Tab-separated table of C-alpha atoms and ligand atoms in Angstrom:
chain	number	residue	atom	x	y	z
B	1	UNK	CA	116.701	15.176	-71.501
B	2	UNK	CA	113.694	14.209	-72.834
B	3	UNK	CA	112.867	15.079	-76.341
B	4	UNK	CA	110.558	18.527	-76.668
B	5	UNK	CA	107.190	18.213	-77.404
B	6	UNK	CA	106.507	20.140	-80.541
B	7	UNK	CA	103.791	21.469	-82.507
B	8	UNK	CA	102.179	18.736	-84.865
B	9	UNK	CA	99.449	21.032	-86.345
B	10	UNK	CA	97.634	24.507	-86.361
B	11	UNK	CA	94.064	24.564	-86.562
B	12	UNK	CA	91.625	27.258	-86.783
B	13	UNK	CA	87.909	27.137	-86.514
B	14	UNK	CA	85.386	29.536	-87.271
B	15	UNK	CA	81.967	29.887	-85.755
B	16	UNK	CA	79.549	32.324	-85.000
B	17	UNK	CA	77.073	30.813	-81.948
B	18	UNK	CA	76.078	34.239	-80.390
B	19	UNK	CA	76.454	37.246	-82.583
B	20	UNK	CA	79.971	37.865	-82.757
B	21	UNK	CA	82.178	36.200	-85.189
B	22	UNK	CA	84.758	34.247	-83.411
B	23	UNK	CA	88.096	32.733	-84.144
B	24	UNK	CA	89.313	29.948	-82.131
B	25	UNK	CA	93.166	28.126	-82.897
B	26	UNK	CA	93.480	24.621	-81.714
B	27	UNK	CA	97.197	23.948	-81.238
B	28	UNK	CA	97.656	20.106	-81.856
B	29	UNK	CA	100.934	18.595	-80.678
B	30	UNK	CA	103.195	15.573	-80.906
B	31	UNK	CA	102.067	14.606	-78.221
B	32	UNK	CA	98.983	12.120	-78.872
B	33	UNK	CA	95.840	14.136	-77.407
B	34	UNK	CA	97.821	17.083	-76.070
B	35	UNK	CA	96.223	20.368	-77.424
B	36	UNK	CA	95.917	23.861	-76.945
B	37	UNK	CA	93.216	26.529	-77.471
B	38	UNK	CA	93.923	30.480	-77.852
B	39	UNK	CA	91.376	33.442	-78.965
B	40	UNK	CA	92.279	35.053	-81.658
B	41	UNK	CA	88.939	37.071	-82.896
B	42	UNK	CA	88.974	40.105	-84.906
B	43	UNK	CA	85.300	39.789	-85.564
B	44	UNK	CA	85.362	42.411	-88.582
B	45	UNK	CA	87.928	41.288	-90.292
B	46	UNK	CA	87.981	37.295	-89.266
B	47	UNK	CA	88.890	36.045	-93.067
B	48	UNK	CA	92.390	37.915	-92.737
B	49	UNK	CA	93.334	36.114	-89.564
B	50	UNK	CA	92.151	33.293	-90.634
B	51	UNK	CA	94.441	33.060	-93.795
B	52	UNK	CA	97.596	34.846	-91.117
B	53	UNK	CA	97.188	32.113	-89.246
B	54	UNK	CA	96.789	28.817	-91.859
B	55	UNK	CA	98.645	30.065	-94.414
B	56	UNK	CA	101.796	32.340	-93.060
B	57	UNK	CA	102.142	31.306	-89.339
B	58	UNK	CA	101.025	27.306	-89.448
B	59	UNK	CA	103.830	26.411	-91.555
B	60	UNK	CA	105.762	28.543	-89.507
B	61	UNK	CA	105.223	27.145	-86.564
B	62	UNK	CA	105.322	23.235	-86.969
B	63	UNK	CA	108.322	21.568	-85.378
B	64	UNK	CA	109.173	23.802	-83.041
B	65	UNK	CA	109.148	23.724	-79.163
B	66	UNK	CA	105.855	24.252	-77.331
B	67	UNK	CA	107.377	25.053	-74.222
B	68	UNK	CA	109.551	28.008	-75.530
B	69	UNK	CA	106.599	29.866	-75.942
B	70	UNK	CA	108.443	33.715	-75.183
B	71	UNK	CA	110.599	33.351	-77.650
B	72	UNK	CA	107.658	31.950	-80.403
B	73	UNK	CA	105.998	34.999	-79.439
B	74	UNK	CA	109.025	37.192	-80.158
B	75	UNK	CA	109.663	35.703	-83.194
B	76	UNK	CA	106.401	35.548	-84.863
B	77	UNK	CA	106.122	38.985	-84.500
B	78	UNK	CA	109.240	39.759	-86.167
B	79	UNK	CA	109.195	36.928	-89.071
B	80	UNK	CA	106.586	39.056	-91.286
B	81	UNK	CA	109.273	42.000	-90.937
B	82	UNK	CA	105.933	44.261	-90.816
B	83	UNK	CA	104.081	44.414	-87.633
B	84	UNK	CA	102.186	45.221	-85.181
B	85	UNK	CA	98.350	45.349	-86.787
B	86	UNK	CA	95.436	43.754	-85.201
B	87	UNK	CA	95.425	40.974	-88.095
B	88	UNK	CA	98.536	39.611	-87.345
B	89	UNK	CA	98.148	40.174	-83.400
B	90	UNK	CA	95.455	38.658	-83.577
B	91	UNK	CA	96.721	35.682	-85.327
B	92	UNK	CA	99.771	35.724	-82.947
B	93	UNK	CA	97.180	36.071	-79.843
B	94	UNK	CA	95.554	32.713	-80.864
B	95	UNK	CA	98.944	30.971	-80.934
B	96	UNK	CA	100.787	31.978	-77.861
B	97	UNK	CA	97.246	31.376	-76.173
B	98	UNK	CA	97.186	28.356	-76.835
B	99	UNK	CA	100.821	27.485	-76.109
B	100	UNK	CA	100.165	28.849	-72.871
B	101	UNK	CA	97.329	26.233	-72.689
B	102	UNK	CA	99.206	23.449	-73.641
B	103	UNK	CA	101.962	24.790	-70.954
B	104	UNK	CA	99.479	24.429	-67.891
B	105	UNK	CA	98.166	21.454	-69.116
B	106	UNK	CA	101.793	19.552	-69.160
B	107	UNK	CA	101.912	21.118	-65.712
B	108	UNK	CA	98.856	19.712	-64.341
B	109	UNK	CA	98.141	23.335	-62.866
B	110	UNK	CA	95.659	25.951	-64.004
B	111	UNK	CA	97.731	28.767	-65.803
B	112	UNK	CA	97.034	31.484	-62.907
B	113	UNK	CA	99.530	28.914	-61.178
B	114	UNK	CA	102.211	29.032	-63.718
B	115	UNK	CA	101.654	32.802	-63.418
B	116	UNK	CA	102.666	33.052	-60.131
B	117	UNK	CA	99.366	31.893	-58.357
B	118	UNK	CA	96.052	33.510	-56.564
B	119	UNK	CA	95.313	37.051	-55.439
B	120	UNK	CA	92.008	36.364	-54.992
B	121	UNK	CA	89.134	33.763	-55.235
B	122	UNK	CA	87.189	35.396	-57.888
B	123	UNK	CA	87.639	38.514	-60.308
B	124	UNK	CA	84.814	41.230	-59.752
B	125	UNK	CA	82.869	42.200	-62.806
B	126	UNK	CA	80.799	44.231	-64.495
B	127	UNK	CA	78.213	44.269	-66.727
B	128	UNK	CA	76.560	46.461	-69.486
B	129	UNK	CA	73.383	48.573	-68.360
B	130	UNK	CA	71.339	50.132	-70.814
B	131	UNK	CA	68.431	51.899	-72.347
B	132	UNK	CA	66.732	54.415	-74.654
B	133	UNK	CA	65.708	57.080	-71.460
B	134	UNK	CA	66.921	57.051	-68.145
B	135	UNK	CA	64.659	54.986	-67.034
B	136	UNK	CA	64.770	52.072	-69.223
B	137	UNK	CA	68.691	52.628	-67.761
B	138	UNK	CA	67.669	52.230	-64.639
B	139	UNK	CA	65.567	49.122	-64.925
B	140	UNK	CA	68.471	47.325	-66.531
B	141	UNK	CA	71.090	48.572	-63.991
B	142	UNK	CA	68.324	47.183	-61.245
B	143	UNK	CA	68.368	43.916	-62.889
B	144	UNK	CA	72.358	43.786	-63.004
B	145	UNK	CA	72.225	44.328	-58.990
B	146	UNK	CA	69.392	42.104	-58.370
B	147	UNK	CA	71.718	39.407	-59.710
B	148	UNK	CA	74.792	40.987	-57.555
B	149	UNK	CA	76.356	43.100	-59.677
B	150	UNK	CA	77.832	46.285	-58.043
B	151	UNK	CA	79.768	47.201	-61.178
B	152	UNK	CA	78.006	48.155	-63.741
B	153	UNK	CA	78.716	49.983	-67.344
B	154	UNK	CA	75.670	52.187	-68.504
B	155	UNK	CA	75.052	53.576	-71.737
B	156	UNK	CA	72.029	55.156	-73.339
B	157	UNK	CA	70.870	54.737	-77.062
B	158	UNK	CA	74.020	52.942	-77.549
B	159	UNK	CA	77.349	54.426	-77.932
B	160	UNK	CA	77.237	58.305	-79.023
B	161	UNK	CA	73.565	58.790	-77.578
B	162	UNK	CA	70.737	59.016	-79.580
B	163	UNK	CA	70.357	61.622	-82.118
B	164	UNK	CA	66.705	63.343	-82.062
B	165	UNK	CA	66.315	66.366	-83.933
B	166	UNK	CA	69.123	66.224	-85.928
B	167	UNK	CA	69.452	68.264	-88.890
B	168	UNK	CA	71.047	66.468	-92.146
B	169	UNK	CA	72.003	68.120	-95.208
B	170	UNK	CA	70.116	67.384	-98.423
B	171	UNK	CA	71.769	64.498	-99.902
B	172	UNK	CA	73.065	62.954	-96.723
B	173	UNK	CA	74.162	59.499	-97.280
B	174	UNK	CA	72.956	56.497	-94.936
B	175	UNK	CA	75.132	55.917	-92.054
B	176	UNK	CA	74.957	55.625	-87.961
B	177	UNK	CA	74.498	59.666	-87.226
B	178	UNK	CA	75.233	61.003	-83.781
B	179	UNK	CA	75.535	64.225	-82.410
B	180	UNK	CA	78.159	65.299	-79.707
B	181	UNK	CA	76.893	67.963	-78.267
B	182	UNK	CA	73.271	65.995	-77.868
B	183	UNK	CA	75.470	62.874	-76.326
B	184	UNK	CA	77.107	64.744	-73.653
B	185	UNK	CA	74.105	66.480	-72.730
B	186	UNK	CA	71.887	63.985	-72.190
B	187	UNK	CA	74.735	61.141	-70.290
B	188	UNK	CA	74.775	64.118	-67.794
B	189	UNK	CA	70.918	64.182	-67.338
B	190	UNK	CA	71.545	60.798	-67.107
B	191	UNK	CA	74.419	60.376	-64.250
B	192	UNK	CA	72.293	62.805	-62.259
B	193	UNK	CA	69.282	60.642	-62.568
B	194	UNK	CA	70.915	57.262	-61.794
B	195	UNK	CA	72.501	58.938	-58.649
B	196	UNK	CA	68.974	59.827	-57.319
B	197	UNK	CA	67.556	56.911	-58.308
B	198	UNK	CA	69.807	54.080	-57.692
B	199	UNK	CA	72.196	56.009	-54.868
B	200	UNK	CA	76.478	56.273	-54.183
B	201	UNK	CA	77.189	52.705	-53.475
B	202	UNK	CA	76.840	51.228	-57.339
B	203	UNK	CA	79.928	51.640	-59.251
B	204	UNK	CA	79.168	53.591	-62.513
B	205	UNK	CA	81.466	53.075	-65.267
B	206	UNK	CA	80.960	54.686	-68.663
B	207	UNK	CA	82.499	54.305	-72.345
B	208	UNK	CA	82.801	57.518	-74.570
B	209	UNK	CA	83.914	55.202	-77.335
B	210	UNK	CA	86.175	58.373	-78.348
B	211	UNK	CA	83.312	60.075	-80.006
B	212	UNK	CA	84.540	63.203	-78.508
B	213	UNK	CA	86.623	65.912	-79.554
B	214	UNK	CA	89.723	66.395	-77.711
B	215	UNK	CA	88.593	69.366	-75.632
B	216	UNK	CA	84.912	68.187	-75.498
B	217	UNK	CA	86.877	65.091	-73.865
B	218	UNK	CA	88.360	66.997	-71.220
B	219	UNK	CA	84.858	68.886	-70.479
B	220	UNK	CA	83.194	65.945	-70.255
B	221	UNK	CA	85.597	64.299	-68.263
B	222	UNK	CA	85.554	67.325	-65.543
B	223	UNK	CA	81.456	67.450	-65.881
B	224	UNK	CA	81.052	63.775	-64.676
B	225	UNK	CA	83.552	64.193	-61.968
B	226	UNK	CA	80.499	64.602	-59.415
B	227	UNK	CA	78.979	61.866	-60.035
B	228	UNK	CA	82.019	59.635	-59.369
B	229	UNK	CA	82.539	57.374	-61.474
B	230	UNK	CA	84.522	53.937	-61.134
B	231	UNK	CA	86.142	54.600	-64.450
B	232	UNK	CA	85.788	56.701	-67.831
B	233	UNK	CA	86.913	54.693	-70.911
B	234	UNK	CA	88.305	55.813	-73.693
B	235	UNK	CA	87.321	59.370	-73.267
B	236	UNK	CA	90.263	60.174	-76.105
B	237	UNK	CA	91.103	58.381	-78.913
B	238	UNK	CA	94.650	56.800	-78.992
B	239	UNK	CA	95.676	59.488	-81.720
B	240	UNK	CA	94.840	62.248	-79.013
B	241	UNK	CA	96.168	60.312	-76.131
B	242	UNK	CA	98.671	64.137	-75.253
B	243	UNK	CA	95.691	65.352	-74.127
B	244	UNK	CA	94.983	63.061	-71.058
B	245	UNK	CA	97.607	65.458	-69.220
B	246	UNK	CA	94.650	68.542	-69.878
B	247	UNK	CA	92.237	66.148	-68.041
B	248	UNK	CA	94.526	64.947	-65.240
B	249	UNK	CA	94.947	69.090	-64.454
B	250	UNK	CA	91.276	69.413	-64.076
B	251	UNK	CA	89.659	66.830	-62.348
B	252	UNK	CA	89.921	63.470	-60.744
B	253	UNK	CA	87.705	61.135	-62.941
B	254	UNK	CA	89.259	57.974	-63.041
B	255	UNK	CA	90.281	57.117	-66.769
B	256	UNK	CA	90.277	53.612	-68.746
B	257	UNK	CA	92.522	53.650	-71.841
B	258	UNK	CA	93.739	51.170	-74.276
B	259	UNK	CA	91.453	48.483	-75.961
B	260	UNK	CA	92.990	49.554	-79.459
B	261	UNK	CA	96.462	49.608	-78.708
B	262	UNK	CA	98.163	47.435	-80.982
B	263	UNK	CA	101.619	47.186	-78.923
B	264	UNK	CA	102.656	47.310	-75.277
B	265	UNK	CA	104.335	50.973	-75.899
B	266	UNK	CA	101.654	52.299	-76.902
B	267	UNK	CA	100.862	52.750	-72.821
B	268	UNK	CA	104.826	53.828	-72.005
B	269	UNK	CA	103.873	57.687	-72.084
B	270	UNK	CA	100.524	56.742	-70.483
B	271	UNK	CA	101.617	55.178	-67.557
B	272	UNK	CA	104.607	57.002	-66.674
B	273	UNK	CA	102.795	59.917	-66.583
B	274	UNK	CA	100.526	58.479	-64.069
B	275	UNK	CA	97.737	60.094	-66.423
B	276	UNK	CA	95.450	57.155	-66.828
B	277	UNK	CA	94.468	54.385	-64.192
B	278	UNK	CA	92.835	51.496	-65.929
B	279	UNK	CA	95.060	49.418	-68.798
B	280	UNK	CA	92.192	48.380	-71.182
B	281	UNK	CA	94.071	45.986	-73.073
B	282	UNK	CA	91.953	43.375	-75.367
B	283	UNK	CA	94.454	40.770	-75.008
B	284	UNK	CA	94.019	38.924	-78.133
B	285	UNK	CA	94.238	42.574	-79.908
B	286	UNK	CA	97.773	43.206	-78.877
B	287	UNK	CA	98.832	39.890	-79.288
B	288	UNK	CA	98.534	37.383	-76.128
B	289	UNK	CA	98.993	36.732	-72.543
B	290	UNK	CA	102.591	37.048	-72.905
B	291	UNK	CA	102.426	40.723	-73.909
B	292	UNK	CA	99.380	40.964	-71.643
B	293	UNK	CA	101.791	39.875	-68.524
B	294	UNK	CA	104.546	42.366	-69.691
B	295	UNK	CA	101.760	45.169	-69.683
B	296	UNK	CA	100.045	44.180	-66.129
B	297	UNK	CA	103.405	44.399	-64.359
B	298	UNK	CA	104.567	47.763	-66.034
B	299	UNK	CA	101.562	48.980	-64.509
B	300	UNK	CA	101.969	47.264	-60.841
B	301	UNK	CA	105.190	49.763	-60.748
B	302	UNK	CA	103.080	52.410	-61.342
B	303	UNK	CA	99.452	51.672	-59.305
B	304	UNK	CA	97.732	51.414	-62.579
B	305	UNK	CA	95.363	48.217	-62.579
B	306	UNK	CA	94.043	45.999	-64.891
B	307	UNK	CA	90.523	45.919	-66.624
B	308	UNK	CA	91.057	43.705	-69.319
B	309	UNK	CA	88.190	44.304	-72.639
B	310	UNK	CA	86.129	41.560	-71.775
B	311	UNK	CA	83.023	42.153	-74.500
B	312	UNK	CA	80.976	39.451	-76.586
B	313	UNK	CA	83.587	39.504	-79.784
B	314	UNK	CA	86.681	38.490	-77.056
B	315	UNK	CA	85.458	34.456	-77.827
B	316	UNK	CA	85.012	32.350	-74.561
B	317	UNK	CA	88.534	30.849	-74.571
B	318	UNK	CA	89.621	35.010	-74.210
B	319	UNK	CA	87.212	35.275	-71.684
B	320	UNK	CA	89.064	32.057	-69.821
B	321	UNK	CA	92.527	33.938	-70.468
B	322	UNK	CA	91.170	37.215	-68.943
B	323	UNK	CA	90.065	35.606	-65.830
B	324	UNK	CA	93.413	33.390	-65.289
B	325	UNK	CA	95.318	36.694	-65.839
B	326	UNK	CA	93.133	38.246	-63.265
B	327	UNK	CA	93.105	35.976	-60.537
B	328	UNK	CA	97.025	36.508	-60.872
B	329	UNK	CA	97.350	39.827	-61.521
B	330	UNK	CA	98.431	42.386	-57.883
B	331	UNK	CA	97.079	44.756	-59.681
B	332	UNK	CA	93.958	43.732	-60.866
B	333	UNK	CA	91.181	46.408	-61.266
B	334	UNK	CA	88.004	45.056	-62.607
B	335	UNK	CA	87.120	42.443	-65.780
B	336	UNK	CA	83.795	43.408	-67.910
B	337	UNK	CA	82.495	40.800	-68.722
B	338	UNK	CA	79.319	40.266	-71.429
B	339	UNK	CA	77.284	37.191	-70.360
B	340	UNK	CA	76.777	34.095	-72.683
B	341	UNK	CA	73.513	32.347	-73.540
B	342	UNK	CA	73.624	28.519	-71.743
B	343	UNK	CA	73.859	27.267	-75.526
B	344	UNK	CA	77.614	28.806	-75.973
B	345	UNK	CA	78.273	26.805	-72.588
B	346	UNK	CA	77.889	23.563	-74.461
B	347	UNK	CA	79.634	24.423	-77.411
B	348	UNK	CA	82.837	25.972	-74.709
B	349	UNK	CA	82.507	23.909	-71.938
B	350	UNK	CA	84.701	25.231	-69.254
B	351	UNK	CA	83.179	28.596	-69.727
B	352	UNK	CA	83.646	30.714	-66.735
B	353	UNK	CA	80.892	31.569	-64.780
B	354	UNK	CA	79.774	34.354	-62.732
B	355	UNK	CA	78.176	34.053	-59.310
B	356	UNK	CA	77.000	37.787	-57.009
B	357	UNK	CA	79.232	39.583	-59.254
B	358	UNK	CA	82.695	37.607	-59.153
B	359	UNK	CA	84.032	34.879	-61.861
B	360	UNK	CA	85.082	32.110	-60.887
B	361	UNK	CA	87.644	29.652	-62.674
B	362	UNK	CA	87.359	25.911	-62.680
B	363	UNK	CA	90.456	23.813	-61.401
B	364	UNK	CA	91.085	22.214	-64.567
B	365	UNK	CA	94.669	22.192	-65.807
B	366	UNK	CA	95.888	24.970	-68.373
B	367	UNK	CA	92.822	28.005	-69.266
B	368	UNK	CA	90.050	25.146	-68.043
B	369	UNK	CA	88.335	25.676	-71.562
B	370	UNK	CA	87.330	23.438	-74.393
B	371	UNK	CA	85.533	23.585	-78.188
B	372	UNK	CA	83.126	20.835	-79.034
B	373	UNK	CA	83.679	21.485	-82.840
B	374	UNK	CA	80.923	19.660	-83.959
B	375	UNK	CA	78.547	21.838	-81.821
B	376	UNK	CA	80.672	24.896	-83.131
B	377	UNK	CA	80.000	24.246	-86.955
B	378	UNK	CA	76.358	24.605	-86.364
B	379	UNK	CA	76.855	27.921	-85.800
B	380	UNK	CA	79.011	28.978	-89.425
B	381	UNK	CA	80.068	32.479	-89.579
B	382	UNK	CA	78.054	34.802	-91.670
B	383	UNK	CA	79.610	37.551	-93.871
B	384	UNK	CA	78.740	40.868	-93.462
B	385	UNK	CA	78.948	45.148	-94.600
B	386	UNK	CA	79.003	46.377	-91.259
B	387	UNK	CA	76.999	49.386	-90.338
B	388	UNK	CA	77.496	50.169	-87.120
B	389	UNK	CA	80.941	51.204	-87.677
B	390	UNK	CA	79.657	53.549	-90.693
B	391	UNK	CA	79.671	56.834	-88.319
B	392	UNK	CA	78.609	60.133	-89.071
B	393	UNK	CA	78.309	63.288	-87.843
B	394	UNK	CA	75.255	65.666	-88.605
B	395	UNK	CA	76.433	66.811	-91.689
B	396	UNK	CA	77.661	63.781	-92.517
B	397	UNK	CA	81.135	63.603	-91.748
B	398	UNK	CA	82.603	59.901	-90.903
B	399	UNK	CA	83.928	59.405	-87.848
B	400	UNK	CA	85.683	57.541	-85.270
B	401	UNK	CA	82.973	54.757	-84.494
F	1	MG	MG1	85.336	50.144	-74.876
């Protein structure tokens, strides 16, 4: 037998081209030129992963087998003896990503091959509506289908609504206030207005971001069953996740769940139950395509699909894993997907692109991506407080953001 090809080097690059920052590893191997890229971006905290990845897994990992990349996975997890937070998923994610890379690429065959090959052609999308009334909504949802969209998210004033009127106690410190009851009110006004206006044939989708209480949750969740909507994500947080069983007794709105998970379990109660129908795993989150495999066929048994978190702080070389584990998956669903501007497209070329609402991959061997660092290190991430996630209620109280 030949002798294994084995990792040379871990490198991890940092850059920031669109917003979001983003954390790229570059596997390097011992074979001359043979590489392999992974997402592993926790854009909040992206100094943490960094050093999890340099410092604790690098050394870690040199020497060993690129093809055994199952067992890598297993172990990396375990060789911190404490696990399962997004830092070291994350870190993890960027590795076994790009092992899986490297894996296609000594194949010759894009990695929806190695998975088991093609469903379909292309993976359907959607994309993010939005506005400050309904009809600022509507425009953007009209621009989505213009370009061929006919799944679209939409959101108004952001997630949690926008809080006019709101009453603050004296003293109240700064923070991003919303108000519940004002949020559910008005997406109601809403879904009622984009049915009128834009008809039954769009597919609605819609994020409550959790900032509901439990039984608000399953109100809401029963209100917006008229207006039929292609899913309802994270309605409950995943502390509250017992209470999906109250929603599944009173309506039929279909329900995404997931994109915080931080291990595969986490959906065992979920989808055995049969009480959600979307897994909304962010696949660099929980650790990789090789947990993201295990979770898509746990679901196949159960006729839950797939709609991997596909937003702008999953980097392009996640976006490339989503779509490979799409065109696979039996029991694909939908992938949202965020849009890039064309200058991203130089620095990742390999991007996917999306044509009349479907992405397509390339035929390039392993996830059909690539970094042009150079271009990347124009673009150096920026520290930052961030706000957004600074939520209050009326009176103050922080809260989920
Ligand atoms: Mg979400």
């Amino acid at each position: 037998m030949a002798a294994p090809v084995t990792v040379r080097d871990v490198q991890t690059i940092l850059t920031q081209p669109a917003g979001s920052r983003l954390i790229i590893v570059k596997v390097l191997t011992s074979e001359p030129g043979l590489y392999g890229l992974g997402c592993a971006t926790f854009t909040q905290r992206f100094r943490a992963v960094y050093t999890a990845i340099q410092e604790h897994l690098r050394p870690f990992l040199i020497g060993r087998d690129v093809d055994r990349i199952e067992e890598i996975w297993q172990m990396s997890m375990v060789n911190g003896y404490w696990r399962n937070g997004p830092v070291l998923n994350n870190a993890i994610s960027g590795i076994d990503q790009a092992l899986w890379d490297i894996k296609g690429k000594r194949a010759n065959m894009p990695l929806y091959q190695l998975f088991g090959g093609k469903c379909r052609e292309g993976a359907a999308v959607y994309g993010h509506a939005g506005g400050s009334c309904p009809e600022e909504v509507v425009d953007s949802l009209r621009r989505f289908q213009a370009q061929g969209y006919r799944f679209i998210r939409v959101q108004m004033g952001g997630y949690g609504g926008i809080a006019s009127g709101m009453v603050k106690p004296d003293g109240a410190p700064d923070g991003a206030y919303f108000d519940r009851g004002q949020y559910r009110r008005d997406h109601l006004r809403l879904f009622a207005h984009l049915r009128r206006e834009v008809g039954d044939e769009v597919e609605l989708l819609h994020d409550v971001h959790e900032r509901l209480q439990p039984i608000e949750a399953v109100g809401f969740a029963k209100d917006v069953e008229q207006f039929r909507l292609f899913f309802l994500e994270d309605v409950l947080a995943p502390e509250d996740i017992e209470w999906f069983r109250n929603i599944r007794q009173v309506c039929t709105t279909p329900q995404a769940m997931g994109e915080l998970f931080n291990h595969p379990r986490e959906w065992t109660p979920l989808v055995e139950g049969r009480l959600i129908d979307f897994l909304r795993m962010h696949v660099s989150q929980m650790g990789g395509i090789t947990p993201a495999r295990h979770v898509a066929a746990f679901g196949n048994l159960y006729g839950i699909r797939t709609a991997w978190h596909g937003p702008g702080d999953t980097s392009p070389v996640g976006h490339a894993a989503n779509l490979h584990l799409d065109l696979w998956a039996p029991n694909f669903g939908i992938q949202e997907w965020c849009g890039f501007p064309e200058h991203v497209y130089e620095i990742f070329p390999g991007l996917p692109r999306v044509r009349n609402g479907y992405m397509y991959p390339n035929d390039l061997p392993g996830l059909g991506i690539d970094v042009n660092e150079e271009l990347a290190a124009r673009y150096p991430v920026e520290d930052e407080i961030i706000g957004w996630t600074q939520t209050r209620l009326p009176d103050g109280t922080p809260v989920r953001p």
